[in-house]
PDB file of C-alpha atoms in Angstrom:
ATOM      1  CA  GLY K   1     223.622 -48.397 160.249  1.00 73.00           C
ATOM      2  CA  THR K   2     222.475 -50.766 162.840  1.00 85.00           C
ATOM      3  CA  PRO K   3     219.957 -49.868 165.405  1.00 87.00           C
ATOM      4  CA  GLN K   4     222.709 -49.338 168.138  1.00 90.00           C
ATOM      5  CA  HIS K   5     224.903 -47.296 165.548  1.00 90.00           C
ATOM      6  CA  LEU K   6     221.908 -44.954 164.961  1.00 92.00           C
ATOM      7  CA  SER K   7     220.801 -44.855 168.426  1.00 93.00           C
ATOM      8  CA  GLY K   8     224.187 -43.474 169.457  1.00 93.00           C
ATOM      9  CA  GLU K   9     224.163 -41.123 166.581  1.00 93.00           C
ATOM     10  CA  LEU K  10     220.748 -39.884 167.359  1.00 93.00           C
ATOM     11  CA  LEU K  11     221.659 -39.568 171.179  1.00 94.00           C
ATOM     12  CA  LYS K  12     224.707 -37.553 170.068  1.00 94.00           C
ATOM     13  CA  GLN K  13     222.862 -35.195 167.882  1.00 93.00           C
ATOM     14  CA  MET K  14     220.027 -34.653 170.046  1.00 93.00           C
ATOM     15  CA  ALA K  15     222.205 -34.022 173.187  1.00 94.00           C
ATOM     16  CA  ARG K  16     224.884 -32.156 171.450  1.00 95.00           C
ATOM     17  CA  ILE K  17     227.709 -34.213 172.699  1.00 94.00           C
ATOM     18  CA  ASP K  18     230.693 -35.662 171.261  1.00 94.00           C
ATOM     19  CA  LEU K  19     230.896 -39.386 170.838  1.00 92.00           C
ATOM     20  CA  VAL K  20     233.048 -41.361 168.449  1.00 93.00           C
ATOM     21  CA  HIS K  21     231.145 -44.076 166.615  1.00 92.00           C
ATOM     22  CA  VAL K  22     233.407 -47.502 166.755  1.00 93.00           C
ATOM     23  CA  PRO K  23     231.822 -49.802 164.243  1.00 90.00           C
ATOM     24  CA  TYR K  24     231.396 -53.653 165.258  1.00 92.00           C
ATOM     25  CA  LYS K  25     230.192 -56.622 163.478  1.00 91.00           C
ATOM     26  CA  GLY K  26     227.716 -57.101 165.959  1.00 91.00           C
ATOM     27  CA  CYS K  27     226.511 -56.758 169.518  1.00 92.00           C
ATOM     28  CA  ALA K  28     228.873 -59.510 170.941  1.00 94.00           C
ATOM     29  CA  PRO K  29     231.957 -57.942 169.874  1.00 96.00           C
ATOM     30  CA  ALA K  30     230.898 -54.469 171.085  1.00 96.00           C
ATOM     31  CA  LEU K  31     229.689 -55.981 174.369  1.00 97.00           C
ATOM     32  CA  ALA K  32     233.036 -57.572 175.033  1.00 97.00           C
ATOM     33  CA  ASP K  33     234.648 -54.232 174.402  1.00 97.00           C
ATOM     34  CA  GLY K  34     232.515 -52.711 176.925  1.00 96.00           C
ATOM     35  CA  LEU K  35     233.129 -55.173 179.448  1.00 97.00           C
ATOM     36  CA  ALA K  36     236.678 -55.058 178.736  1.00 97.00           C
ATOM     37  CA  ARG K  37     236.761 -51.029 179.212  1.00 96.00           C
ATOM     38  CA  GLN K  38     238.083 -50.634 175.748  1.00 96.00           C
ATOM     39  CA  VAL K  39     235.391 -48.150 175.055  1.00 96.00           C
ATOM     40  CA  PRO K  40     233.567 -45.790 177.449  1.00 94.00           C
ATOM     41  CA  VAL K  41     229.940 -46.388 176.240  1.00 95.00           C
ATOM     42  CA  ILE K  42     228.030 -48.786 174.382  1.00 96.00           C
ATOM     43  CA  PHE K  43     224.692 -49.260 173.010  1.00 94.00           C
ATOM     44  CA  ASN K  44     223.507 -52.666 173.239  1.00 94.00           C
ATOM     45  CA  THR K  45     220.386 -54.731 173.893  1.00 91.00           C
ATOM     46  CA  VAL K  46     218.769 -55.276 177.124  1.00 90.00           C
ATOM     47  CA  PRO K  47     219.023 -59.118 177.010  1.00 90.00           C
ATOM     48  CA  ASN K  48     222.760 -58.906 176.338  1.00 92.00           C
ATOM     49  CA  VAL K  49     223.635 -56.196 178.850  1.00 94.00           C
ATOM     50  CA  MET K  50     221.340 -57.083 182.251  1.00 93.00           C
ATOM     51  CA  PRO K  51     223.444 -60.146 183.091  1.00 94.00           C
ATOM     52  CA  HIS K  52     226.844 -58.485 183.180  1.00 97.00           C
ATOM     53  CA  ALA K  53     224.989 -55.340 184.825  1.00 96.00           C
ATOM     54  CA  ARG K  54     223.416 -57.557 187.370  1.00 94.00           C
ATOM     55  CA  ALA K  55     226.913 -59.143 188.083  1.00 97.00           C
ATOM     56  CA  GLY K  56     228.548 -55.474 188.488  1.00 96.00           C
ATOM     57  CA  ARG K  57     230.608 -56.031 185.165  1.00 97.00           C
ATOM     58  CA  LEU K  58     228.694 -53.078 183.514  1.00 96.00           C
ATOM     59  CA  ARG K  59     226.509 -50.084 184.698  1.00 96.00           C
ATOM     60  CA  ALA K  60     223.470 -50.111 182.689  1.00 95.00           C
ATOM     61  CA  LEU K  61     222.688 -46.416 182.372  1.00 94.00           C
ATOM     62  CA  ALA K  62     219.327 -46.218 180.514  1.00 94.00           C
ATOM     63  CA  VAL K  63     217.321 -47.739 178.065  1.00 93.00           C
ATOM     64  CA  THR K  64     216.743 -46.015 174.584  1.00 93.00           C
ATOM     65  CA  SER K  65     212.888 -46.485 174.331  1.00 91.00           C
ATOM     66  CA  GLY K  66     210.541 -43.693 175.372  1.00 90.00           C
ATOM     67  CA  LYS K  67     209.723 -44.925 178.653  1.00 90.00           C
ATOM     68  CA  ARG K  68     211.003 -47.725 180.884  1.00 91.00           C
ATOM     69  CA  PHE K  69     211.534 -51.186 179.755  1.00 89.00           C
ATOM     70  CA  PRO K  70     208.796 -52.883 181.458  1.00 88.00           C
ATOM     71  CA  LEU K  71     210.929 -56.091 182.239  1.00 88.00           C
ATOM     72  CA  GLU K  72     213.557 -53.807 183.871  1.00 91.00           C
ATOM     73  CA  PRO K  73     211.474 -51.164 185.630  1.00 92.00           C
ATOM     74  CA  ASP K  74     214.458 -49.579 187.604  1.00 92.00           C
ATOM     75  CA  LEU K  75     216.267 -48.839 184.576  1.00 92.00           C
ATOM     76  CA  PRO K  76     215.570 -45.328 183.344  1.00 94.00           C
ATOM     77  CA  ALA K  77     214.685 -44.267 179.966  1.00 94.00           C
ATOM     78  CA  VAL K  78     216.983 -41.673 178.306  1.00 94.00           C
ATOM     79  CA  ALA K  79     214.066 -39.347 178.045  1.00 92.00           C
ATOM     80  CA  GLU K  80     213.589 -39.208 181.843  1.00 91.00           C
ATOM     81  CA  ALA K  81     217.106 -37.314 182.087  1.00 84.00           C
ATOM     82  CA  GLY K  82     215.531 -34.603 180.176  1.00 87.00           C
ATOM     83  CA  LEU K  83     216.295 -35.427 176.545  1.00 92.00           C
ATOM     84  CA  LYS K  84     212.511 -35.182 175.502  1.00 92.00           C
ATOM     85  CA  GLY K  85     211.914 -37.011 172.259  1.00 91.00           C
ATOM     86  CA  TYR K  86     214.569 -39.539 172.492  1.00 93.00           C
ATOM     87  CA  ASP K  87     212.809 -42.556 171.790  1.00 93.00           C
ATOM     88  CA  VAL K  88     214.318 -45.734 169.960  1.00 92.00           C
ATOM     89  CA  ASP K  89     212.535 -48.886 170.413  1.00 89.00           C
ATOM     90  CA  GLN K  90     213.760 -52.247 168.361  1.00 86.00           C
ATOM     91  CA  TRP K  91     210.780 -54.324 167.120  1.00 88.00           C
ATOM     92  CA  PHE K  92     210.460 -57.292 165.079  1.00 89.00           C
ATOM     93  CA  ALA K  93     207.991 -58.119 162.045  1.00 91.00           C
ATOM     94  CA  VAL K  94     206.833 -60.637 159.792  1.00 91.00           C
ATOM     95  CA  LEU K  95     207.111 -59.073 156.379  1.00 90.00           C
ATOM     96  CA  GLY K  96     206.212 -60.670 152.947  1.00 89.00           C
ATOM     97  CA  PRO K  97     206.237 -59.320 149.303  1.00 92.00           C
ATOM     98  CA  ALA K  98     203.893 -56.564 148.115  1.00 91.00           C
ATOM     99  CA  GLY K  99     200.575 -57.650 146.823  1.00 93.00           C
ATOM    100  CA  ILE K 100     199.787 -60.466 149.133  1.00 94.00           C
ATOM    101  CA  PRO K 101     195.908 -60.782 148.693  1.00 95.00           C
ATOM    102  CA  GLU K 102     193.798 -59.330 151.539  1.00 93.00           C
ATOM    103  CA  ALA K 103     192.418 -62.577 152.524  1.00 95.00           C
ATOM    104  CA  VAL K 104     195.860 -64.213 152.988  1.00 95.00           C
ATOM    105  CA  LEU K 105     197.296 -61.202 154.824  1.00 94.00           C
ATOM    106  CA  GLU K 106     194.272 -61.259 157.252  1.00 94.00           C
ATOM    107  CA  LYS K 107     194.595 -65.087 157.846  1.00 96.00           C
ATOM    108  CA  LEU K 108     198.437 -64.840 158.199  1.00 95.00           C
ATOM    109  CA  ASN K 109     197.818 -61.821 160.836  1.00 95.00           C
ATOM    110  CA  ARG K 110     195.052 -63.726 162.726  1.00 95.00           C
ATOM    111  CA  GLU K 111     197.492 -66.796 162.986  1.00 96.00           C
ATOM    112  CA  ILE K 112     200.309 -64.718 164.112  1.00 94.00           C
ATOM    113  CA  VAL K 113     198.321 -62.784 166.864  1.00 94.00           C
ATOM    114  CA  ARG K 114     197.017 -66.082 168.097  1.00 95.00           C
ATOM    115  CA  ILE K 115     200.760 -67.437 168.360  1.00 94.00           C
ATOM    116  CA  VAL K 116     202.411 -64.530 169.544  1.00 92.00           C
ATOM    117  CA  SER K 117     199.417 -64.398 172.224  1.00 92.00           C
ATOM    118  CA  ALA K 118     200.036 -67.938 173.530  1.00 95.00           C
ATOM    119  CA  PRO K 119     201.117 -68.110 176.934  1.00 95.00           C
ATOM    120  CA  ALA K 120     203.658 -70.721 176.198  1.00 94.00           C
ATOM    121  CA  LEU K 121     205.615 -68.533 173.736  1.00 94.00           C
ATOM    122  CA  ARG K 122     204.783 -65.485 175.421  1.00 92.00           C
ATOM    123  CA  ASP K 123     206.533 -66.827 178.657  1.00 92.00           C
ATOM    124  CA  LYS K 124     209.492 -67.880 176.517  1.00 93.00           C
ATOM    125  CA  LEU K 125     210.011 -64.733 174.761  1.00 91.00           C
ATOM    126  CA  VAL K 126     209.730 -62.805 178.381  1.00 89.00           C
ATOM    127  CA  ALA K 127     212.287 -64.799 179.515  1.00 87.00           C
ATOM    128  CA  GLN K 128     214.651 -63.825 176.784  1.00 87.00           C
ATOM    129  CA  HIS K 129     213.634 -59.998 177.717  1.00 86.00           C
ATOM    130  CA  PHE K 130     211.392 -59.537 174.792  1.00 88.00           C
ATOM    131  CA  VAL K 131     207.976 -57.994 175.127  1.00 87.00           C
ATOM    132  CA  PRO K 132     205.788 -59.700 172.746  1.00 89.00           C
ATOM    133  CA  ALA K 133     203.180 -57.392 170.845  1.00 88.00           C
ATOM    134  CA  ALA K 134     200.930 -58.034 167.966  1.00 86.00           C
ATOM    135  CA  SER K 135     199.383 -55.357 165.674  1.00 90.00           C
ATOM    136  CA  THR K 136     197.427 -55.052 162.674  1.00 93.00           C
ATOM    137  CA  PRO K 137     199.042 -54.955 159.049  1.00 92.00           C
ATOM    138  CA  THR K 138     198.051 -51.409 158.871  1.00 92.00           C
ATOM    139  CA  GLU K 139     199.389 -50.206 162.169  1.00 94.00           C
ATOM    140  CA  MET K 140     202.718 -52.145 161.393  1.00 92.00           C
ATOM    141  CA  ALA K 141     202.877 -50.421 157.940  1.00 92.00           C
ATOM    142  CA  GLN K 142     202.548 -47.106 159.744  1.00 95.00           C
ATOM    143  CA  VAL K 143     205.351 -48.111 162.158  1.00 93.00           C
ATOM    144  CA  LEU K 144     207.615 -48.750 159.064  1.00 93.00           C
ATOM    145  CA  LYS K 145     206.592 -45.847 157.358  1.00 95.00           C
ATOM    146  CA  ASN K 146     207.343 -43.763 160.539  1.00 93.00           C
ATOM    147  CA  ASP K 147     210.835 -45.265 161.053  1.00 92.00           C
ATOM    148  CA  VAL K 148     212.055 -44.982 157.443  1.00 92.00           C
ATOM    149  CA  ALA K 149     211.299 -41.196 157.402  1.00 92.00           C
ATOM    150  CA  ARG K 150     212.871 -40.748 160.992  1.00 90.00           C
ATOM    151  CA  TRP K 151     215.895 -42.948 160.086  1.00 92.00           C
ATOM    152  CA  SER K 152     216.436 -41.989 156.263  1.00 93.00           C
ATOM    153  CA  LYS K 153     216.558 -38.402 157.523  1.00 92.00           C
ATOM    154  CA  LEU K 154     219.366 -38.981 159.977  1.00 91.00           C
ATOM    155  CA  ILE K 155     221.346 -41.558 157.648  1.00 93.00           C
ATOM    156  CA  LYS K 156     221.308 -38.640 155.000  1.00 93.00           C
ATOM    157  CA  GLN K 157     222.326 -36.040 157.339  1.00 91.00           C
ATOM    158  CA  LEU K 158     225.194 -38.144 158.699  1.00 88.00           C
ATOM    159  CA  GLY K 159     226.225 -39.515 155.340  1.00 89.00           C
ATOM    160  CA  ILE K 160     225.692 -43.026 156.357  1.00 85.00           C
ATOM    161  CA  ARG K 161     226.401 -45.467 153.888  1.00 83.00           C
ATOM    162  CA  VAL K 162     226.849 -49.395 153.549  1.00 78.00           C
ATOM    163  CA  ASP K 163     230.324 -50.599 153.056  1.00 72.00           C
TER     164      ASP K 163
END
């Protein structure tokens, strides 16, 4: 149930195409098999794929987010091919235990926003093909809630389980 696995399953379902999921223990082995042409298509991260695409070893077809990735504007989004509603975006968040006092949560959020907004860190993240963004705890809670609802529905439909 990795993001790459679920991205492929969602595409398979929405586009009504037949893809066979090949489980990998991470992005690196999947990328290696893609480069070796052991599999016809892989779902991987933009930072992993683009050096190989630029070198002509892979063909980057599209990004899974709902719109073009700002750091690779020539790479179309899947939705642009006519698959309306296909939007899979990965994100990273700072999480803590339930019940953090509101004052502590606000202070943590202020500091995280300050750090993520610092030019030195932003430049390093962008160099690694990450688009830094900060939100409020309420906004992030909504993202989590929406993703849990969306992915749990697909996971249940497909009978995906952790082995």
